[in-house]
Short mmCIF file of C-alpha atoms and ligand atoms in Angstrom, two decimals:
data_model
loop_
_atom_site.label_atom_id
_atom_site.label_comp_id
_atom_site.label_asym_id
_atom_site.label_seq_id
_atom_site.Cartn_x
_atom_site.Cartn_y
_atom_site.Cartn_z
CA MET A 1 -9.10 -8.03 -30.30
CA GLY A 2 -11.94 -5.66 -30.64
CA GLY A 3 -11.44 -2.16 -31.97
CA ILE A 4 -8.58 -0.14 -30.19
CA PRO A 5 -9.91 2.30 -27.66
CA LYS A 6 -9.66 6.22 -28.33
CA ARG A 7 -9.32 6.97 -24.47
CA THR A 8 -8.17 4.68 -21.48
CA GLN A 9 -6.92 5.57 -17.75
CA VAL A 10 -3.18 4.19 -18.33
CA VAL A 11 -1.49 3.70 -21.67
CA ILE A 12 1.46 1.33 -20.90
CA VAL A 13 3.88 1.38 -23.48
CA GLY A 14 6.01 -1.93 -23.62
CA ALA A 15 4.68 -5.75 -22.81
CA GLY A 16 7.81 -6.95 -21.08
CA PRO A 17 7.42 -7.94 -17.79
CA SER A 18 6.86 -4.27 -16.31
CA GLY A 19 4.00 -3.80 -18.43
CA LEU A 20 2.41 -6.78 -18.38
CA LEU A 21 2.39 -7.06 -14.35
CA LEU A 22 1.34 -3.27 -14.20
CA GLY A 23 -1.66 -3.72 -16.62
CA ALA A 24 -2.58 -7.25 -14.28
CA LEU A 25 -2.19 -4.88 -10.95
CA LEU A 26 -3.99 -2.13 -12.32
CA HIS A 27 -6.94 -4.54 -13.33
CA ARG A 28 -7.22 -5.72 -9.97
CA HIS A 29 -7.81 -1.78 -8.88
CA GLY A 30 -10.12 -1.53 -11.43
CA ILE A 31 -8.47 0.78 -13.64
CA ASP A 32 -8.35 0.30 -17.23
CA THR A 33 -5.37 0.40 -19.35
CA VAL A 34 -4.49 -0.24 -22.81
CA LEU A 35 -0.78 -2.27 -23.81
CA LEU A 36 0.70 -1.23 -26.80
CA GLU A 37 4.07 -3.27 -27.79
CA GLN A 38 5.88 -2.99 -30.80
CA ARG A 39 6.91 -6.27 -31.20
CA SER A 40 4.91 -10.05 -32.01
CA PRO A 41 3.90 -12.19 -28.55
CA ASP A 42 6.23 -14.83 -30.12
CA TYR A 43 9.12 -12.11 -30.37
CA VAL A 44 8.57 -11.08 -26.87
CA LEU A 45 8.64 -14.62 -25.46
CA GLY A 46 11.55 -15.51 -27.44
CA ARG A 47 13.94 -13.27 -25.30
CA ILE A 48 15.38 -15.53 -22.65
CA ARG A 49 16.57 -13.33 -19.63
CA ALA A 50 16.80 -13.79 -15.80
CA GLY A 51 15.23 -16.31 -13.59
CA VAL A 52 15.20 -15.52 -10.05
CA LEU A 53 12.47 -14.33 -8.12
CA GLU A 54 12.66 -12.11 -4.63
CA GLN A 55 9.56 -12.65 -2.33
CA VAL A 56 8.43 -9.02 -3.63
CA ALA A 57 8.04 -10.60 -6.98
CA VAL A 58 6.16 -13.43 -6.03
CA ASP A 59 3.95 -11.43 -3.81
CA LEU A 60 2.89 -9.18 -6.57
CA LEU A 61 2.21 -12.01 -9.12
CA ASP A 62 0.08 -13.39 -6.24
CA GLU A 63 -1.64 -9.84 -6.05
CA ALA A 64 -2.24 -10.05 -9.74
CA GLY A 65 -3.82 -13.34 -9.79
CA VAL A 66 -1.01 -14.92 -12.00
CA SER A 67 0.93 -17.03 -9.58
CA ARG A 68 -0.54 -20.38 -10.17
CA ARG A 69 2.09 -22.14 -12.55
CA LEU A 70 4.84 -20.10 -10.89
CA HIS A 71 3.87 -21.76 -7.43
CA ALA A 72 3.64 -25.10 -9.19
CA GLU A 73 6.98 -25.21 -11.09
CA GLY A 74 9.03 -22.34 -9.12
CA LEU A 75 11.97 -24.09 -7.53
CA PRO A 76 12.29 -22.29 -3.99
CA HIS A 77 16.28 -21.97 -3.33
CA GLY A 78 17.43 -21.37 0.29
CA GLY A 79 20.95 -20.80 -0.75
CA PHE A 80 23.66 -20.53 -3.47
CA ASP A 81 27.32 -21.41 -3.72
CA LEU A 82 30.13 -19.03 -4.32
CA CYS A 83 33.21 -20.50 -5.82
CA PHE A 84 36.81 -19.76 -5.85
CA ASP A 85 40.11 -21.13 -5.76
CA GLY A 86 38.50 -24.60 -6.84
CA GLN A 87 36.42 -24.58 -4.05
CA ARG A 88 32.27 -24.07 -3.43
CA HIS A 89 31.11 -22.12 -0.21
CA ARG A 90 27.51 -22.38 0.66
CA ILE A 91 25.53 -18.87 1.26
CA ASP A 92 22.89 -20.00 3.47
CA LEU A 93 20.25 -17.78 2.29
CA HIS A 94 17.46 -18.96 4.31
CA ARG A 95 19.19 -19.66 7.83
CA LEU A 96 20.78 -16.17 7.68
CA THR A 97 17.60 -14.15 6.56
CA GLY A 98 14.67 -16.63 6.92
CA LYS A 99 13.94 -16.01 3.62
CA ARG A 100 14.17 -18.04 0.15
CA VAL A 101 14.04 -17.00 -3.84
CA THR A 102 11.94 -18.64 -6.51
CA VAL A 103 13.83 -19.82 -9.58
CA TYR A 104 11.34 -19.56 -12.51
CA GLY A 105 12.16 -18.18 -15.80
CA GLN A 106 11.33 -14.60 -16.55
CA THR A 107 10.17 -15.91 -19.92
CA GLU A 108 7.54 -18.11 -18.03
CA VAL A 109 6.46 -15.22 -15.84
CA THR A 110 5.94 -13.05 -19.19
CA ARG A 111 3.65 -16.15 -20.73
CA ASP A 112 1.64 -16.37 -17.48
CA LEU A 113 1.09 -12.60 -17.70
CA MET A 114 0.07 -12.53 -21.54
CA ALA A 115 -2.21 -15.42 -20.82
CA ALA A 116 -4.08 -13.72 -17.86
CA ARG A 117 -4.25 -10.42 -19.95
CA ALA A 118 -5.81 -12.33 -23.01
CA GLU A 119 -8.24 -14.32 -20.90
CA ALA A 120 -9.50 -11.27 -19.03
CA GLY A 121 -9.93 -9.68 -22.65
CA LEU A 122 -7.80 -6.38 -21.98
CA PRO A 123 -6.91 -4.36 -24.87
CA THR A 124 -3.24 -5.13 -26.02
CA VAL A 125 -1.88 -3.95 -29.27
CA TYR A 126 1.01 -5.74 -30.48
CA GLU A 127 3.04 -4.86 -33.47
CA ALA A 128 2.42 -1.24 -32.66
CA GLU A 129 4.58 0.87 -34.80
CA GLN A 130 5.91 4.44 -34.40
CA VAL A 131 5.16 4.67 -30.93
CA SER A 132 5.04 8.64 -29.60
CA ILE A 133 4.06 10.07 -26.46
CA HIS A 134 2.84 13.58 -26.21
CA ASP A 135 1.57 16.31 -23.55
CA PHE A 136 2.48 14.42 -20.54
CA ASP A 137 3.47 17.98 -18.89
CA THR A 138 -0.51 18.40 -19.04
CA ASP A 139 -3.45 16.38 -17.61
CA ARG A 140 -4.28 15.07 -20.85
CA PRO A 141 -1.44 13.31 -22.39
CA ARG A 142 -2.08 11.42 -25.62
CA VAL A 143 -0.15 8.48 -27.25
CA CYS A 144 -0.27 7.79 -31.15
CA PHE A 145 0.97 4.92 -32.99
CA SER A 146 -0.06 2.89 -36.19
CA HIS A 147 -1.37 -0.42 -36.68
CA GLN A 148 -1.78 -2.37 -39.79
CA GLY A 149 -1.31 0.69 -41.64
CA GLN A 150 -3.71 2.97 -39.52
CA ALA A 151 -3.04 5.77 -37.65
CA HIS A 152 -4.44 5.74 -33.93
CA GLU A 153 -4.28 8.17 -31.09
CA ILE A 154 -5.36 7.34 -27.62
CA ALA A 155 -6.14 10.09 -24.88
CA CYS A 156 -5.41 9.22 -21.07
CA ASP A 157 -4.58 9.98 -17.72
CA PHE A 158 -1.19 8.42 -17.67
CA ILE A 159 1.18 6.93 -19.67
CA ALA A 160 3.46 4.43 -18.01
CA GLY A 161 6.65 4.04 -19.91
CA CYS A 162 7.51 0.37 -19.48
CA ASP A 163 9.33 0.08 -22.99
CA GLY A 164 12.68 -0.91 -21.70
CA PHE A 165 16.34 0.43 -22.00
CA HIS A 166 15.94 1.43 -25.70
CA GLY A 167 12.30 2.53 -25.79
CA VAL A 168 10.56 5.68 -26.72
CA CYS A 169 9.52 6.85 -23.57
CA ARG A 170 12.79 8.07 -21.42
CA ALA A 171 13.73 9.27 -24.87
CA SER A 172 10.90 11.62 -25.14
CA VAL A 173 11.75 13.44 -21.94
CA PRO A 174 13.63 16.56 -22.48
CA THR A 175 17.17 15.96 -22.01
CA ALA A 176 17.92 18.81 -19.59
CA ALA A 177 15.31 16.96 -17.32
CA LEU A 178 17.20 13.97 -17.12
CA HIS A 179 20.08 12.86 -14.83
CA ILE A 180 21.60 9.83 -16.14
CA PHE A 181 23.98 7.93 -14.35
CA GLU A 182 25.86 4.88 -16.11
CA LYS A 183 28.84 2.48 -16.01
CA VAL A 184 29.25 0.07 -18.66
CA TYR A 185 31.67 -3.22 -17.92
CA PRO A 186 34.44 -4.07 -20.35
CA PHE A 187 32.83 -7.78 -20.65
CA GLY A 188 29.65 -9.54 -21.45
CA TRP A 189 27.89 -12.71 -20.44
CA LEU A 190 27.68 -15.70 -22.94
CA GLY A 191 24.59 -17.81 -22.03
CA LEU A 192 23.48 -21.12 -23.06
CA LEU A 193 20.22 -22.64 -22.34
CA ALA A 194 20.04 -26.33 -22.52
CA ASP A 195 17.38 -29.51 -21.74
CA VAL A 196 19.93 -30.91 -19.42
CA PRO A 197 19.59 -31.37 -15.51
CA PRO A 198 21.31 -28.64 -13.53
CA VAL A 199 24.87 -29.68 -12.33
CA SER A 200 23.72 -29.13 -8.94
CA HIS A 201 20.30 -28.40 -7.18
CA GLU A 202 21.28 -24.43 -6.43
CA LEU A 203 22.80 -21.89 -8.35
CA ILE A 204 27.00 -21.48 -8.58
CA TYR A 205 28.38 -18.25 -8.82
CA ALA A 206 32.28 -18.99 -9.85
CA ASN A 207 35.32 -16.58 -9.82
CA HIS A 208 38.04 -17.78 -11.60
CA GLU A 209 41.08 -16.68 -13.54
CA ARG A 210 39.66 -17.09 -16.73
CA GLY A 211 36.62 -14.89 -15.79
CA PHE A 212 33.33 -15.36 -13.99
CA ALA A 213 30.83 -18.40 -14.63
CA LEU A 214 27.07 -19.23 -13.30
CA CYS A 215 25.47 -22.51 -13.04
CA SER A 216 21.79 -21.55 -13.32
CA MET A 217 18.55 -23.87 -14.02
CA ARG A 218 15.10 -23.16 -15.04
CA SER A 219 13.60 -26.51 -13.92
CA ALA A 220 14.94 -30.28 -12.95
CA THR A 221 15.46 -30.71 -16.78
CA ARG A 222 16.46 -27.41 -17.95
CA SER A 223 19.89 -25.65 -16.98
CA ARG A 224 20.97 -21.96 -17.75
CA TYR A 225 24.74 -21.27 -18.01
CA TYR A 226 26.83 -18.36 -18.59
CA VAL A 227 30.64 -17.41 -18.87
CA GLN A 228 32.22 -14.01 -19.25
CA VAL A 229 33.46 -13.09 -22.37
CA GLY A 230 35.33 -9.91 -23.68
CA LEU A 231 33.25 -7.48 -25.82
CA GLU A 232 34.86 -8.38 -28.90
CA GLN A 233 33.54 -11.68 -28.36
CA GLN A 234 30.70 -12.97 -31.41
CA VAL A 235 28.26 -15.54 -30.32
CA GLU A 236 28.45 -17.12 -33.79
CA ASN A 237 32.39 -18.06 -33.01
CA TRP A 238 31.14 -20.05 -29.94
CA SER A 239 29.92 -23.87 -30.71
CA ASP A 240 28.50 -25.33 -28.08
CA ASP A 241 31.31 -27.91 -27.38
CA ASP A 242 33.50 -24.42 -26.95
CA PHE A 243 30.81 -23.28 -24.38
CA TRP A 244 30.81 -26.55 -22.71
CA ALA A 245 34.71 -26.71 -22.32
CA GLU A 246 34.78 -23.11 -21.16
CA LEU A 247 32.43 -23.39 -18.61
CA LYS A 248 33.96 -26.58 -17.23
CA ARG A 249 37.38 -25.43 -17.22
CA ARG A 250 35.76 -22.41 -14.70
CA LEU A 251 34.29 -24.92 -12.07
CA PRO A 252 36.22 -27.29 -9.69
CA PRO A 253 37.27 -30.47 -11.42
CA GLU A 254 34.62 -32.49 -9.18
CA THR A 255 31.62 -30.36 -10.49
CA ALA A 256 32.78 -29.87 -13.87
CA ALA A 257 32.57 -33.62 -14.21
CA GLN A 258 29.36 -33.67 -12.90
CA VAL A 259 27.99 -31.35 -15.67
CA THR A 260 25.51 -32.85 -18.19
CA THR A 261 25.83 -31.25 -21.72
CA GLY A 262 23.94 -31.08 -24.58
CA PRO A 263 22.63 -29.20 -27.59
CA SER A 264 21.68 -25.61 -26.59
CA ILE A 265 18.00 -24.13 -27.09
CA GLU A 266 19.52 -20.64 -27.25
CA LYS A 267 22.91 -19.12 -26.91
CA SER A 268 23.51 -15.36 -26.74
CA ILE A 269 26.05 -12.56 -25.07
CA ALA A 270 24.63 -9.66 -23.17
CA PRO A 271 26.57 -6.74 -22.30
CA LEU A 272 26.66 -5.61 -18.77
CA ARG A 273 25.74 -2.13 -17.59
CA SER A 274 24.74 -0.18 -14.51
CA PHE A 275 22.42 2.62 -15.35
CA VAL A 276 19.71 5.01 -13.52
CA ALA A 277 17.73 7.82 -15.09
CA GLU A 278 16.73 10.28 -12.64
CA PRO A 279 14.14 11.01 -11.65
CA MET A 280 11.21 8.43 -12.70
CA ARG A 281 8.37 10.66 -13.24
CA PHE A 282 7.87 13.32 -15.43
CA GLY A 283 4.42 15.16 -15.00
CA ARG A 284 2.23 12.25 -16.29
CA LEU A 285 4.74 10.10 -17.58
CA MET A 286 6.20 7.39 -15.07
CA LEU A 287 8.95 5.07 -15.93
CA ALA A 288 9.13 1.51 -14.94
CA GLY A 289 11.54 -1.30 -15.10
CA ASP A 290 14.58 -1.22 -17.62
CA ALA A 291 13.19 2.04 -18.99
CA ALA A 292 14.57 3.69 -16.12
CA HIS A 293 17.39 1.39 -14.86
CA ILE A 294 19.63 -1.12 -15.55
CA VAL A 295 21.56 -3.59 -13.14
CA PRO A 296 23.95 -6.13 -14.50
CA PRO A 297 22.59 -9.55 -13.99
CA THR A 298 25.28 -10.79 -11.38
CA GLY A 299 22.86 -9.94 -8.60
CA ALA A 300 19.92 -11.26 -10.24
CA LYS A 301 18.24 -7.77 -9.77
CA GLY A 302 16.44 -6.63 -13.26
CA LEU A 303 13.27 -8.35 -12.96
CA ASN A 304 12.93 -7.98 -9.15
CA LEU A 305 13.41 -4.01 -9.56
CA ALA A 306 10.91 -3.97 -12.42
CA ALA A 307 8.12 -5.66 -10.31
CA GLY A 308 9.03 -3.32 -7.15
CA ASP A 309 8.38 -0.25 -9.54
CA VAL A 310 5.20 -1.58 -11.14
CA GLY A 311 4.06 -2.72 -7.28
CA LEU A 312 4.23 0.70 -6.08
CA LEU A 313 3.24 2.44 -9.36
CA SER A 314 -0.18 0.18 -9.12
CA ARG A 315 -0.41 1.49 -5.80
CA VAL A 316 0.02 5.18 -6.55
CA LEU A 317 -2.48 5.21 -9.22
CA ALA A 318 -5.04 3.49 -7.27
CA GLU A 319 -4.58 6.05 -4.82
CA PHE A 320 -4.92 8.64 -7.40
CA TYR A 321 -8.42 7.61 -8.61
CA ARG A 322 -9.23 7.40 -4.81
CA GLY A 323 -8.73 11.08 -4.75
CA SER A 324 -4.99 11.52 -3.50
CA ALA A 325 -2.19 12.48 -5.83
CA ALA A 326 0.26 12.44 -2.82
CA GLY A 327 1.58 9.07 -4.02
CA ILE A 328 2.25 9.99 -7.35
CA ASP A 329 4.48 13.04 -6.00
CA SER A 330 6.34 10.26 -4.20
CA TYR A 331 6.77 7.55 -6.69
CA SER A 332 9.85 8.64 -8.14
CA GLU A 333 11.74 8.64 -4.99
CA ARG A 334 10.48 5.65 -3.46
CA CYS A 335 11.47 3.92 -6.41
CA LEU A 336 14.94 5.21 -6.45
CA LYS A 337 15.56 4.46 -2.90
CA ARG A 338 15.26 0.57 -3.86
CA VAL A 339 16.72 1.05 -7.28
CA TRP A 340 20.27 2.54 -5.81
CA LYS A 341 20.42 -0.31 -2.90
CA ALA A 342 20.22 -2.99 -5.94
CA GLU A 343 22.38 -0.68 -8.03
CA ARG A 344 24.88 -1.03 -5.03
CA PHE A 345 24.89 -4.73 -4.41
CA SER A 346 24.66 -5.51 -8.30
CA TRP A 347 27.75 -3.40 -9.04
CA TRP A 348 29.82 -4.84 -6.09
CA PHE A 349 28.80 -8.34 -6.68
CA THR A 350 29.82 -7.76 -10.55
CA SER A 351 33.16 -6.33 -9.13
CA LEU A 352 33.84 -9.10 -7.08
CA MET A 353 33.08 -12.09 -9.53
CA HIS A 354 34.42 -10.91 -12.59
CA ARG A 355 38.17 -10.50 -14.21
CA PHE A 356 38.56 -7.05 -14.97
CA PRO A 357 41.00 -6.68 -17.86
CA ASP A 358 42.54 -3.26 -15.87
CA HIS A 359 42.42 -4.64 -12.42
CA GLY A 360 45.96 -5.43 -12.27
CA ALA A 361 47.69 -7.98 -9.67
CA PHE A 362 46.92 -5.71 -6.80
CA GLY A 363 43.12 -5.80 -7.98
CA GLN A 364 42.99 -9.65 -8.12
CA ARG A 365 44.47 -10.07 -4.74
CA MET A 366 41.94 -7.53 -3.16
CA GLN A 367 39.36 -9.35 -5.14
CA HIS A 368 40.80 -12.73 -3.59
CA ALA A 369 41.18 -10.91 -0.08
CA GLU A 370 37.60 -10.00 -0.15
CA LEU A 371 36.25 -13.56 -0.85
CA GLU A 372 38.20 -14.93 1.72
CA TYR A 373 36.70 -12.31 4.02
CA ILE A 374 33.20 -13.50 2.81
CA VAL A 375 33.51 -17.19 3.55
CA SER A 376 35.14 -16.46 7.16
CA SER A 377 32.68 -13.92 7.99
CA GLU A 378 29.32 -14.96 9.34
CA ALA A 379 28.42 -10.92 9.25
CA ALA A 380 29.67 -10.61 5.40
CA GLN A 381 27.50 -13.64 4.50
CA THR A 382 24.25 -11.80 6.00
CA ALA A 383 24.87 -8.97 4.21
CA ILE A 384 25.31 -10.70 0.99
CA ALA A 385 22.27 -12.83 1.65
CA GLU A 386 19.86 -9.72 2.71
CA ASN A 387 20.75 -8.03 -0.41
CA TYR A 388 20.30 -11.12 -2.49
CA VAL A 389 16.38 -12.04 -0.90
CA GLY A 390 15.82 -8.33 -1.30
CA LEU A 391 13.26 -5.92 0.33
CA PRO A 392 9.81 -6.05 0.92
CA LEU A 393 8.03 -3.37 -1.16
CA GLY A 394 7.53 -1.23 2.08
N1 APR K 401 6.84 0.85 -28.83
C1 APR K 401 6.68 -0.18 -27.78
N2 APR K 401 7.11 -0.83 -27.11
C2 APR K 401 8.37 -1.08 -27.27
C3 APR K 401 9.12 0.51 -27.25
C4 APR K 401 8.39 1.21 -28.57
N3 APR K 401 8.92 2.26 -28.93
N4 APR K 401 10.45 0.34 -27.58
C5 APR K 401 10.41 -0.90 -26.48
N5 APR K 401 9.38 -1.53 -26.69
C6 APR K 401 8.82 -2.99 -25.90
C7 APR K 401 9.90 -4.10 -26.24
O1 APR K 401 9.66 -4.79 -27.05
C8 APR K 401 9.75 -4.77 -24.93
O2 APR K 401 8.85 -5.91 -25.12
O3 APR K 401 9.10 -2.74 -24.60
C9 APR K 401 9.23 -4.06 -23.84
C10 APR K 401 10.28 -3.88 -22.81
O4 APR K 401 10.60 -4.90 -21.91
P1 APR K 401 11.81 -5.24 -21.41
O5 APR K 401 12.92 -4.96 -21.80
O6 APR K 401 11.67 -6.72 -20.69
O7 APR K 401 11.75 -4.05 -19.88
P2 APR K 401 10.93 -4.39 -18.58
O8 APR K 401 9.65 -5.20 -19.00
O9 APR K 401 11.18 -3.20 -17.78
O10 APR K 401 11.31 -5.69 -17.83
C11 APR K 401 12.69 -5.60 -17.15
O11 APR K 401 13.77 -7.37 -18.22
O12 APR K 401 15.86 -7.04 -19.54
C12 APR K 401 15.40 -7.68 -18.26
O13 APR K 401 16.50 -7.41 -16.09
C13 APR K 401 15.83 -7.02 -16.79
O14 APR K 401 14.44 -8.70 -16.01
C14 APR K 401 14.43 -7.42 -16.04
C15 APR K 401 13.16 -6.91 -16.89
C1 PHB K 402 19.59 -16.91 -14.93
O1 PHB K 402 19.17 -17.87 -14.62
O2 PHB K 402 19.25 -16.59 -15.79
C2 PHB K 402 20.17 -16.04 -13.81
C3 PHB K 402 20.29 -16.48 -12.44
C4 PHB K 402 20.99 -15.59 -11.45
C5 PHB K 402 21.47 -14.66 -11.85
C6 PHB K 402 21.55 -14.16 -13.19
C7 PHB K 402 20.66 -14.83 -14.51
O3 PHB K 402 22.01 -14.01 -11.14
#
């Protein structure tokens, strides 16, 4: 890239899906941005994350002009299976809600957004070190960082904190101004990615006495599987064979028999957490995506919430530059409404599907009774389906 600008309208911290999509949407509104990312592009693309897009995310990628490959390669899914007691029960998303979701990896979304940003020649600084944010309680915020040994400062109108859960932006807000709501679950997900055809053409969420399992995919030839593991587990201690054996134990025998195994491309353990920081705006600093909230992955909401945040943020910033600050003032409240709905669903679905070490026999019976109720009740299935396919941006 050319020189790093000394002034821009919006500095975006973090080039995950939130920061990149925000940059693309603001570009469509004619708003200038500089994007600062502490890692390299390869590192960012090496992270394997979720893979289910709600319509709201697809619409925003359309709006950003970066959905060509998504439409060509994304897989529309009109349902998924809930599995327990060795039986699969289909939740018919499309019949119950009229909507589908699209299976397309977050890594691919990120790749498409990166390519579009590079093609548009928009300023992006990878491997930006020691990013610090200043004066966001005034009309003239500043962002400082170093790059290739040189110190830089960018003056801006707004700072978008899209720097994920461990980022610097939320950490720069005085603690007294933040309310944190958090729940850490007593287990994690061990995930495996492999170039093998998926066991089923739709996702399978399985509740099993040995723990939760999920059969997902990235394409007709690439599968993503997960098994619930204890927090003490280390990925190094799981061979591919161990993983496949454990996955199969948690699926009905007919399904297990159809699993195609193969060498892993990636294998990692992710902890499960519910987290919300309120509010999402502090003067001229707006948080978006994982910087503001985390959901456990069971509901497939993380990326969709992030998309919703930056969709709203791009609109309120566009309104600001057209002369109205009202949207800026309502940003946090509007986001948090969606966020808490998704937090509730993700927490509930996680509670329904996992083995909890502290649940006891009564807790397990309640979980089972709830699963039985769901598969016998159209209303319960409709509620799940509506939450799973998500809400329009509004
Ligand atoms: N300076 C610059 N960049 C930073 C800093 C920092 N101090 N700290 C973190 N970052 C970068 C990270 O390297 C990362 O690339 O910010 C980016 C944040 O990206 P994500 O963690 O992917 O968060 P977000 O873009 O909000 O994406 C949300 O990711 O975890 C999933 O489920 C979540 O799907 C959802 C999506
Ligand atoms: C995934 O494919 O990685 C995936 C799918 C659905 C989820 C979580 C993860 O709920």
